[in-house]
């Protein structure tokens, strides 16, 4: 594999990682980025650990082959179910000099400064909630914080099918907000543990009790990446800087273009690839 500088890879099962890419580009516009959405096999949330790991591994290998030295899993489910195995088992065999980072740790790191009550909620996919990844990461850093999680299985389809603004979305958003606040009324901060969910923000804010803070991930992942690059100048030197972005999808390119506009508010060019 080439050792020339390459783009920073951003991977997601679908479109949600575009919210992560947007946050990163706002803070670090000078780098090149390569976004890969495995849209043909989304969503990952209901899939087993083994399947999510295998799909994520295929995507990581593809991005490495295309010149990335550093990859961000902009997908909470992949971060929860596949990241550790890829870091511990695959990277040493593929190329020990390359790196794959996730989105759960950066969010867990900042939560201590964002809650006063020390009661935190997590709204995420079924896979992320079942993995208990947020609970484990937060407890490692802040043993005093109480974490409650609720799965929101219909939220991703609402976003992907452009129904986030529809009246029907109100029912599903209110139902899960009410559920998590019943679970722990002392919650004063809620992590949106899926990168699709920021597109439901107007409705989330509409049904959340006053004083409860909502924490989307984009800006915190971006800050964490900046810090990582500052601390690892050798890796920073391997990230090419042309302020360019390329998009790859495993699905129909026209559908990707249409949906990407919802997340990025700009026209994009996209190439279709296959994984596996």
PDB file of C-alpha atoms in Angstrom:
ATOM      1  CA  UNK A   1       0.000   0.000   0.000  1.00  0.00           C
ATOM      2  CA  UNK A   2       1.228   3.474  -0.830  1.00  0.00           C
ATOM      3  CA  UNK A   3       2.720   5.537   1.958  1.00  0.00           C
ATOM      4  CA  UNK A   4       2.133   8.882   0.213  1.00  0.00           C
ATOM      5  CA  UNK A   5      -0.110  11.343   2.127  1.00  0.00           C
ATOM      6  CA  UNK A   6      -3.787  10.572   1.659  1.00  0.00           C
ATOM      7  CA  UNK A   7      -7.247  11.782   2.627  1.00  0.00           C
ATOM      8  CA  UNK A   8      -8.836  11.260   6.031  1.00  0.00           C
ATOM      9  CA  UNK A   9     -11.429   8.503   5.637  1.00  0.00           C
ATOM     10  CA  UNK A  10     -14.916   8.870   7.108  1.00  0.00           C
ATOM     11  CA  UNK A  11     -17.063   5.740   7.140  1.00  0.00           C
ATOM     12  CA  UNK A  12     -20.744   5.286   7.944  1.00  0.00           C
ATOM     13  CA  UNK A  13     -23.358   2.660   7.220  1.00  0.00           C
ATOM     14  CA  UNK A  14     -25.475   5.351   5.592  1.00  0.00           C
ATOM     15  CA  UNK A  15     -25.778   9.122   5.557  1.00  0.00           C
ATOM     16  CA  UNK A  16     -25.482   9.960   9.262  1.00  0.00           C
ATOM     17  CA  UNK A  17     -21.708  10.164   9.101  1.00  0.00           C
ATOM     18  CA  UNK A  18     -22.169  13.216   6.906  1.00  0.00           C
ATOM     19  CA  UNK A  19     -23.046  15.129  10.103  1.00  0.00           C
ATOM     20  CA  UNK A  20     -19.640  14.055  11.469  1.00  0.00           C
ATOM     21  CA  UNK A  21     -17.913  15.009   8.219  1.00  0.00           C
ATOM     22  CA  UNK A  22     -19.638  18.408   8.292  1.00  0.00           C
ATOM     23  CA  UNK A  23     -18.465  19.074  11.868  1.00  0.00           C
ATOM     24  CA  UNK A  24     -14.902  18.049  11.020  1.00  0.00           C
ATOM     25  CA  UNK A  25     -14.761  20.169   7.856  1.00  0.00           C
ATOM     26  CA  UNK A  26     -16.001  23.206   9.790  1.00  0.00           C
ATOM     27  CA  UNK A  27     -12.999  22.933  12.119  1.00  0.00           C
ATOM     28  CA  UNK A  28     -10.412  21.366   9.810  1.00  0.00           C
ATOM     29  CA  UNK A  29     -11.224  22.508   6.245  1.00  0.00           C
ATOM     30  CA  UNK A  30      -7.648  22.247   4.994  1.00  0.00           C
ATOM     31  CA  UNK A  31      -7.539  18.432   4.801  1.00  0.00           C
ATOM     32  CA  UNK A  32      -8.741  16.087   2.066  1.00  0.00           C
ATOM     33  CA  UNK A  33     -11.573  13.711   3.005  1.00  0.00           C
ATOM     34  CA  UNK A  34     -12.896  10.479   1.523  1.00  0.00           C
ATOM     35  CA  UNK A  35     -16.423   9.602   2.658  1.00  0.00           C
ATOM     36  CA  UNK A  36     -17.729   6.053   2.256  1.00  0.00           C
ATOM     37  CA  UNK A  37     -21.376   5.224   2.917  1.00  0.00           C
ATOM     38  CA  UNK A  38     -22.374   1.537   2.865  1.00  0.00           C
ATOM     39  CA  UNK A  39     -25.892   2.620   1.948  1.00  0.00           C
ATOM     40  CA  UNK A  40     -26.779  -0.626   0.170  1.00  0.00           C
ATOM     41  CA  UNK A  41     -26.485  -2.557   3.466  1.00  0.00           C
ATOM     42  CA  UNK A  42     -27.794   0.100   5.881  1.00  0.00           C
ATOM     43  CA  UNK A  43     -28.995   0.243   8.560  1.00  0.00           C
ATOM     44  CA  UNK A  44     -26.400  -1.476  10.736  1.00  0.00           C
ATOM     45  CA  UNK A  45     -28.306  -0.888  14.004  1.00  0.00           C
ATOM     46  CA  UNK A  46     -30.320  -4.151  14.074  1.00  0.00           C
ATOM     47  CA  UNK A  47     -27.482  -6.334  12.719  1.00  0.00           C
ATOM     48  CA  UNK A  48     -25.382  -8.738  14.800  1.00  0.00           C
ATOM     49  CA  UNK A  49     -21.921  -7.911  16.136  1.00  0.00           C
ATOM     50  CA  UNK A  50     -20.289 -10.330  13.662  1.00  0.00           C
ATOM     51  CA  UNK A  51     -22.010  -8.845  10.617  1.00  0.00           C
ATOM     52  CA  UNK A  52     -21.305  -5.230  11.635  1.00  0.00           C
ATOM     53  CA  UNK A  53     -17.661  -6.132  12.256  1.00  0.00           C
ATOM     54  CA  UNK A  54     -17.290  -7.831   8.870  1.00  0.00           C
ATOM     55  CA  UNK A  55     -18.983  -4.986   6.949  1.00  0.00           C
ATOM     56  CA  UNK A  56     -16.914  -2.368   8.804  1.00  0.00           C
ATOM     57  CA  UNK A  57     -13.678  -4.296   8.222  1.00  0.00           C
ATOM     58  CA  UNK A  58     -14.413  -4.423   4.479  1.00  0.00           C
ATOM     59  CA  UNK A  59     -14.951  -0.645   4.433  1.00  0.00           C
ATOM     60  CA  UNK A  60     -11.768   0.040   6.412  1.00  0.00           C
ATOM     61  CA  UNK A  61      -9.703  -2.110   4.019  1.00  0.00           C
ATOM     62  CA  UNK A  62     -11.240  -0.313   1.026  1.00  0.00           C
ATOM     63  CA  UNK A  63     -10.395   3.128   2.469  1.00  0.00           C
ATOM     64  CA  UNK A  64      -6.843   1.988   3.276  1.00  0.00           C
ATOM     65  CA  UNK A  65      -6.483   0.730  -0.307  1.00  0.00           C
ATOM     66  CA  UNK A  66      -7.603   4.158  -1.536  1.00  0.00           C
ATOM     67  CA  UNK A  67      -4.791   5.878   0.351  1.00  0.00           C
ATOM     68  CA  UNK A  68      -6.245   6.754   3.770  1.00  0.00           C
ATOM     69  CA  UNK A  69      -3.854   6.481   6.723  1.00  0.00           C
ATOM     70  CA  UNK A  70      -6.460   7.621   9.258  1.00  0.00           C
ATOM     71  CA  UNK A  71     -10.135   6.613   9.310  1.00  0.00           C
ATOM     72  CA  UNK A  72     -12.970   7.878  11.496  1.00  0.00           C
ATOM     73  CA  UNK A  73     -15.877   5.480  11.980  1.00  0.00           C
ATOM     74  CA  UNK A  74     -18.597   8.135  11.774  1.00  0.00           C
ATOM     75  CA  UNK A  75     -21.125   5.486  12.786  1.00  0.00           C
ATOM     76  CA  UNK A  76     -22.015   4.743  16.405  1.00  0.00           C
ATOM     77  CA  UNK A  77     -23.039   1.152  15.659  1.00  0.00           C
ATOM     78  CA  UNK A  78     -19.723   0.411  13.920  1.00  0.00           C
ATOM     79  CA  UNK A  79     -17.847   2.197  16.726  1.00  0.00           C
ATOM     80  CA  UNK A  80     -19.740   0.117  19.303  1.00  0.00           C
ATOM     81  CA  UNK A  81     -19.583  -3.271  17.594  1.00  0.00           C
ATOM     82  CA  UNK A  82     -16.439  -3.282  15.444  1.00  0.00           C
ATOM     83  CA  UNK A  83     -13.892  -0.620  16.424  1.00  0.00           C
ATOM     84  CA  UNK A  84     -12.063  -2.442  19.207  1.00  0.00           C
ATOM     85  CA  UNK A  85     -11.660  -5.676  17.230  1.00  0.00           C
ATOM     86  CA  UNK A  86     -10.386  -3.768  14.195  1.00  0.00           C
ATOM     87  CA  UNK A  87      -7.928  -1.784  16.344  1.00  0.00           C
ATOM     88  CA  UNK A  88      -6.638  -4.824  18.246  1.00  0.00           C
ATOM     89  CA  UNK A  89      -6.777  -7.618  15.638  1.00  0.00           C
ATOM     90  CA  UNK A  90      -6.833  -6.185  12.123  1.00  0.00           C
ATOM     91  CA  UNK A  91      -4.692  -3.032  12.150  1.00  0.00           C
ATOM     92  CA  UNK A  92      -1.534  -4.828  13.442  1.00  0.00           C
ATOM     93  CA  UNK A  93      -1.832  -7.274  10.500  1.00  0.00           C
ATOM     94  CA  UNK A  94      -2.845  -4.761   7.798  1.00  0.00           C
ATOM     95  CA  UNK A  95      -0.469  -1.897   8.680  1.00  0.00           C
ATOM     96  CA  UNK A  96       0.484  -0.977  12.264  1.00  0.00           C
ATOM     97  CA  UNK A  97       1.165   2.610  11.136  1.00  0.00           C
ATOM     98  CA  UNK A  98      -2.483   3.247  10.210  1.00  0.00           C
ATOM     99  CA  UNK A  99      -5.246   4.232  12.599  1.00  0.00           C
ATOM    100  CA  UNK A 100      -9.015   3.844  12.962  1.00  0.00           C
ATOM    101  CA  UNK A 101     -10.880   6.019  15.489  1.00  0.00           C
ATOM    102  CA  UNK A 102     -14.523   6.052  16.605  1.00  0.00           C
ATOM    103  CA  UNK A 103     -17.172   8.553  17.692  1.00  0.00           C
ATOM    104  CA  UNK A 104     -18.152   7.196  21.126  1.00  0.00           C
ATOM    105  CA  UNK A 105     -14.998   7.993  23.080  1.00  0.00           C
ATOM    106  CA  UNK A 106     -14.850  11.719  22.099  1.00  0.00           C
ATOM    107  CA  UNK A 107     -18.445  12.192  23.243  1.00  0.00           C
ATOM    108  CA  UNK A 108     -17.847  10.305  26.486  1.00  0.00           C
ATOM    109  CA  UNK A 109     -14.794  12.468  27.223  1.00  0.00           C
ATOM    110  CA  UNK A 110     -16.731  15.755  27.207  1.00  0.00           C
ATOM    111  CA  UNK A 111     -19.890  14.609  28.995  1.00  0.00           C
ATOM    112  CA  UNK A 112     -18.465  15.296  32.465  1.00  0.00           C
ATOM    113  CA  UNK A 113     -18.431  19.028  31.695  1.00  0.00           C
ATOM    114  CA  UNK A 114     -21.947  19.028  30.214  1.00  0.00           C
ATOM    115  CA  UNK A 115     -24.027  17.556  33.059  1.00  0.00           C
ATOM    116  CA  UNK A 116     -24.658  19.096  36.473  1.00  0.00           C
ATOM    117  CA  UNK A 117     -27.080  16.452  37.788  1.00  0.00           C
ATOM    118  CA  UNK A 118     -24.661  13.612  36.784  1.00  0.00           C
ATOM    119  CA  UNK A 119     -27.608  11.876  35.125  1.00  0.00           C
ATOM    120  CA  UNK A 120     -27.179  11.403  31.368  1.00  0.00           C
ATOM    121  CA  UNK A 121     -29.410   9.901  28.674  1.00  0.00           C
ATOM    122  CA  UNK A 122     -28.374   8.197  25.446  1.00  0.00           C
ATOM    123  CA  UNK A 123     -30.700   7.941  22.444  1.00  0.00           C
ATOM    124  CA  UNK A 124     -29.249   5.578  19.839  1.00  0.00           C
ATOM    125  CA  UNK A 125     -29.851   2.565  17.609  1.00  0.00           C
ATOM    126  CA  UNK A 126     -30.734  -0.798  19.085  1.00  0.00           C
ATOM    127  CA  UNK A 127     -27.209  -2.086  18.386  1.00  0.00           C
ATOM    128  CA  UNK A 128     -25.487   0.789  20.181  1.00  0.00           C
ATOM    129  CA  UNK A 129     -27.791   0.575  23.211  1.00  0.00           C
ATOM    130  CA  UNK A 130     -27.392  -3.217  23.486  1.00  0.00           C
ATOM    131  CA  UNK A 131     -23.602  -2.901  23.298  1.00  0.00           C
ATOM    132  CA  UNK A 132     -23.657  -0.587  26.357  1.00  0.00           C
ATOM    133  CA  UNK A 133     -20.629   1.166  24.814  1.00  0.00           C
ATOM    134  CA  UNK A 134     -21.624   4.600  26.101  1.00  0.00           C
ATOM    135  CA  UNK A 135     -22.227   3.268  29.619  1.00  0.00           C
ATOM    136  CA  UNK A 136     -18.823   1.576  29.658  1.00  0.00           C
ATOM    137  CA  UNK A 137     -16.877   4.541  28.227  1.00  0.00           C
ATOM    138  CA  UNK A 138     -18.576   7.096  30.464  1.00  0.00           C
ATOM    139  CA  UNK A 139     -18.171   4.945  33.602  1.00  0.00           C
ATOM    140  CA  UNK A 140     -14.437   4.567  32.873  1.00  0.00           C
ATOM    141  CA  UNK A 141     -14.017   8.338  32.822  1.00  0.00           C
ATOM    142  CA  UNK A 142     -16.770   9.442  35.238  1.00  0.00           C
ATOM    143  CA  UNK A 143     -17.777   6.671  37.671  1.00  0.00           C
ATOM    144  CA  UNK A 144     -20.283   9.019  39.363  1.00  0.00           C
ATOM    145  CA  UNK A 145     -22.424   9.562  36.242  1.00  0.00           C
ATOM    146  CA  UNK A 146     -25.650   7.569  35.893  1.00  0.00           C
ATOM    147  CA  UNK A 147     -26.320   6.590  32.247  1.00  0.00           C
ATOM    148  CA  UNK A 148     -29.731   5.571  30.858  1.00  0.00           C
ATOM    149  CA  UNK A 149     -30.219   4.494  27.256  1.00  0.00           C
ATOM    150  CA  UNK A 150     -33.222   4.097  24.975  1.00  0.00           C
ATOM    151  CA  UNK A 151     -33.203   2.628  21.459  1.00  0.00           C
ATOM    152  CA  UNK A 152     -35.000   4.637  18.761  1.00  0.00           C
ATOM    153  CA  UNK A 153     -35.479   2.134  15.920  1.00  0.00           C
ATOM    154  CA  UNK A 154     -37.647   4.359  13.714  1.00  0.00           C
ATOM    155  CA  UNK A 155     -35.530   7.508  13.861  1.00  0.00           C
ATOM    156  CA  UNK A 156     -32.988   6.507  11.184  1.00  0.00           C
ATOM    157  CA  UNK A 157     -35.654   5.569   8.588  1.00  0.00           C
ATOM    158  CA  UNK A 158     -37.429   8.876   9.279  1.00  0.00           C
ATOM    159  CA  UNK A 159     -34.250  10.719   8.333  1.00  0.00           C
ATOM    160  CA  UNK A 160     -33.220   8.477   5.430  1.00  0.00           C
ATOM    161  CA  UNK A 161     -36.673   8.719   3.816  1.00  0.00           C
ATOM    162  CA  UNK A 162     -36.758  12.508   4.226  1.00  0.00           C
ATOM    163  CA  UNK A 163     -39.584  12.383   6.786  1.00  0.00           C
ATOM    164  CA  UNK A 164     -37.732  14.214   9.587  1.00  0.00           C
ATOM    165  CA  UNK A 165     -39.964  17.285   9.206  1.00  0.00           C
ATOM    166  CA  UNK A 166     -43.215  15.356   8.759  1.00  0.00           C
ATOM    167  CA  UNK A 167     -46.051  15.352  11.341  1.00  0.00           C
ATOM    168  CA  UNK A 168     -45.626  11.578  11.629  1.00  0.00           C
ATOM    169  CA  UNK A 169     -42.109  12.071  12.994  1.00  0.00           C
ATOM    170  CA  UNK A 170     -43.541  13.884  16.029  1.00  0.00           C
ATOM    171  CA  UNK A 171     -45.123  10.688  17.332  1.00  0.00           C
ATOM    172  CA  UNK A 172     -41.904   8.657  17.212  1.00  0.00           C
ATOM    173  CA  UNK A 173     -39.710  11.429  18.623  1.00  0.00           C
ATOM    174  CA  UNK A 174     -42.063  12.282  21.490  1.00  0.00           C
ATOM    175  CA  UNK A 175     -42.485   8.595  22.374  1.00  0.00           C
ATOM    176  CA  UNK A 176     -38.746   8.029  22.914  1.00  0.00           C
ATOM    177  CA  UNK A 177     -38.170  11.365  24.669  1.00  0.00           C
ATOM    178  CA  UNK A 178     -41.010  10.581  27.088  1.00  0.00           C
ATOM    179  CA  UNK A 179     -39.594   7.078  27.599  1.00  0.00           C
ATOM    180  CA  UNK A 180     -36.081   8.211  28.525  1.00  0.00           C
ATOM    181  CA  UNK A 181     -37.341  10.980  30.838  1.00  0.00           C
ATOM    182  CA  UNK A 182     -39.594   8.456  32.618  1.00  0.00           C
ATOM    183  CA  UNK A 183     -36.613   6.134  32.980  1.00  0.00           C
ATOM    184  CA  UNK A 184     -34.664   8.866  34.816  1.00  0.00           C
ATOM    185  CA  UNK A 185     -36.350  12.247  35.401  1.00  0.00           C
ATOM    186  CA  UNK A 186     -33.044  13.637  36.749  1.00  0.00           C
ATOM    187  CA  UNK A 187     -31.408  13.550  33.292  1.00  0.00           C
ATOM    188  CA  UNK A 188     -30.079  16.984  32.325  1.00  0.00           C
ATOM    189  CA  UNK A 189     -28.049  16.002  29.217  1.00  0.00           C
ATOM    190  CA  UNK A 190     -28.937  13.673  26.353  1.00  0.00           C
ATOM    191  CA  UNK A 191     -26.359  12.308  23.920  1.00  0.00           C
ATOM    192  CA  UNK A 192     -27.617  11.756  20.385  1.00  0.00           C
ATOM    193  CA  UNK A 193     -25.790   8.471  19.957  1.00  0.00           C
ATOM    194  CA  UNK A 194     -26.539   8.146  16.252  1.00  0.00           C
ATOM    195  CA  UNK A 195     -25.211  10.502  13.625  1.00  0.00           C
ATOM    196  CA  UNK A 196     -28.589  10.688  11.851  1.00  0.00           C
ATOM    197  CA  UNK A 197     -30.365  12.153  14.847  1.00  0.00           C
ATOM    198  CA  UNK A 198     -29.233  15.804  14.551  1.00  0.00           C
ATOM    199  CA  UNK A 199     -31.594  16.082  11.574  1.00  0.00           C
ATOM    200  CA  UNK A 200     -34.453  15.482  14.033  1.00  0.00           C
ATOM    201  CA  UNK A 201     -33.180  18.251  16.320  1.00  0.00           C
ATOM    202  CA  UNK A 202     -36.182  20.634  15.937  1.00  0.00           C
ATOM    203  CA  UNK A 203     -38.579  17.908  17.060  1.00  0.00           C
ATOM    204  CA  UNK A 204     -36.235  16.634  19.801  1.00  0.00           C
ATOM    205  CA  UNK A 205     -36.019  20.135  21.283  1.00  0.00           C
ATOM    206  CA  UNK A 206     -39.799  20.519  20.964  1.00  0.00           C
ATOM    207  CA  UNK A 207     -40.501  17.555  23.255  1.00  0.00           C
ATOM    208  CA  UNK A 208     -37.568  17.719  25.680  1.00  0.00           C
ATOM    209  CA  UNK A 209     -38.233  19.280  29.102  1.00  0.00           C
ATOM    210  CA  UNK A 210     -36.737  22.735  29.613  1.00  0.00           C
ATOM    211  CA  UNK A 211     -33.183  22.658  30.942  1.00  0.00           C
ATOM    212  CA  UNK A 212     -32.188  19.351  29.323  1.00  0.00           C
ATOM    213  CA  UNK A 213     -29.159  19.780  27.085  1.00  0.00           C
ATOM    214  CA  UNK A 214     -28.868  17.931  23.759  1.00  0.00           C
ATOM    215  CA  UNK A 215     -25.422  16.761  22.681  1.00  0.00           C
ATOM    216  CA  UNK A 216     -24.894  16.059  18.968  1.00  0.00           C
ATOM    217  CA  UNK A 217     -21.515  14.557  18.193  1.00  0.00           C
ATOM    218  CA  UNK A 218     -20.098  16.453  15.190  1.00  0.00           C
ATOM    219  CA  UNK A 219     -18.318  19.276  16.993  1.00  0.00           C
ATOM    220  CA  UNK A 220     -16.905  17.031  19.746  1.00  0.00           C
ATOM    221  CA  UNK A 221     -15.566  14.464  17.265  1.00  0.00           C
ATOM    222  CA  UNK A 222     -14.013  17.341  15.301  1.00  0.00           C
ATOM    223  CA  UNK A 223     -12.330  18.765  18.432  1.00  0.00           C
ATOM    224  CA  UNK A 224     -11.087  15.293  19.350  1.00  0.00           C
ATOM    225  CA  UNK A 225      -9.653  14.761  15.854  1.00  0.00           C
ATOM    226  CA  UNK A 226      -7.885  18.141  15.960  1.00  0.00           C
ATOM    227  CA  UNK A 227      -6.390  17.234  19.332  1.00  0.00           C
ATOM    228  CA  UNK A 228      -5.332  13.819  17.991  1.00  0.00           C
ATOM    229  CA  UNK A 229      -3.571  15.354  14.990  1.00  0.00           C
ATOM    230  CA  UNK A 230      -1.863  17.940  17.221  1.00  0.00           C
ATOM    231  CA  UNK A 231      -0.576  15.136  19.450  1.00  0.00           C
ATOM    232  CA  UNK A 232       0.468  12.857  16.549  1.00  0.00           C
ATOM    233  CA  UNK A 233       2.475  15.008  14.069  1.00  0.00           C
ATOM    234  CA  UNK A 234       3.649  11.898  12.192  1.00  0.00           C
ATOM    235  CA  UNK A 235       0.045  10.991  11.383  1.00  0.00           C
ATOM    236  CA  UNK A 236      -0.840  14.619  10.650  1.00  0.00           C
ATOM    237  CA  UNK A 237       1.930  14.686   8.021  1.00  0.00           C
ATOM    238  CA  UNK A 238       0.317  11.669   6.317  1.00  0.00           C
ATOM    239  CA  UNK A 239      -3.003  13.545   5.850  1.00  0.00           C
ATOM    240  CA  UNK A 240      -3.093  15.346   2.510  1.00  0.00           C
ATOM    241  CA  UNK A 241      -4.174  18.967   2.462  1.00  0.00           C
ATOM    242  CA  UNK A 242      -6.095  20.086  -0.602  1.00  0.00           C
ATOM    243  CA  UNK A 243      -9.452  20.960   1.005  1.00  0.00           C
ATOM    244  CA  UNK A 244     -11.020  18.311  -1.234  1.00  0.00           C
ATOM    245  CA  UNK A 245     -13.830  15.824  -0.526  1.00  0.00           C
ATOM    246  CA  UNK A 246     -14.734  12.678  -2.462  1.00  0.00           C
ATOM    247  CA  UNK A 247     -17.837  10.594  -1.817  1.00  0.00           C
ATOM    248  CA  UNK A 248     -18.279   6.847  -2.288  1.00  0.00           C
ATOM    249  CA  UNK A 249     -21.454   4.797  -1.872  1.00  0.00           C
ATOM    250  CA  UNK A 250     -22.432   1.149  -2.266  1.00  0.00           C
ATOM    251  CA  UNK A 251     -25.885   2.284  -3.407  1.00  0.00           C
ATOM    252  CA  UNK A 252     -27.421   4.206  -6.279  1.00  0.00           C
ATOM    253  CA  UNK A 253     -25.432   7.445  -6.782  1.00  0.00           C
ATOM    254  CA  UNK A 254     -28.538   9.538  -7.543  1.00  0.00           C
ATOM    255  CA  UNK A 255     -30.158   8.514  -4.268  1.00  0.00           C
ATOM    256  CA  UNK A 256     -26.956   9.361  -2.399  1.00  0.00           C
ATOM    257  CA  UNK A 257     -26.746  12.807  -4.040  1.00  0.00           C
ATOM    258  CA  UNK A 258     -30.346  13.563  -3.098  1.00  0.00           C
ATOM    259  CA  UNK A 259     -29.960  12.462   0.515  1.00  0.00           C
ATOM    260  CA  UNK A 260     -26.532  14.078   0.952  1.00  0.00           C
ATOM    261  CA  UNK A 261     -28.120  17.443   0.218  1.00  0.00           C
ATOM    262  CA  UNK A 262     -30.312  17.034   3.339  1.00  0.00           C
ATOM    263  CA  UNK A 263     -27.195  16.646   5.483  1.00  0.00           C
ATOM    264  CA  UNK A 264     -24.724  18.983   3.763  1.00  0.00           C
ATOM    265  CA  UNK A 265     -26.908  21.528   1.949  1.00  0.00           C
ATOM    266  CA  UNK A 266     -24.640  21.303  -1.086  1.00  0.00           C
ATOM    267  CA  UNK A 267     -24.411  19.351  -4.336  1.00  0.00           C
ATOM    268  CA  UNK A 268     -21.973  16.435  -4.282  1.00  0.00           C
ATOM    269  CA  UNK A 269     -20.463  14.114  -6.855  1.00  0.00           C
ATOM    270  CA  UNK A 270     -20.414  10.458  -5.837  1.00  0.00           C
ATOM    271  CA  UNK A 271     -18.905   7.225  -7.123  1.00  0.00           C
ATOM    272  CA  UNK A 272     -20.473   3.784  -6.626  1.00  0.00           C
ATOM    273  CA  UNK A 273     -18.209   1.014  -5.325  1.00  0.00           C
ATOM    274  CA  UNK A 274     -18.683  -2.530  -4.048  1.00  0.00           C
ATOM    275  CA  UNK A 275     -17.487  -3.973  -0.744  1.00  0.00           C
ATOM    276  CA  UNK A 276     -16.823  -7.570   0.184  1.00  0.00           C
TER     277      UNK A 276
END
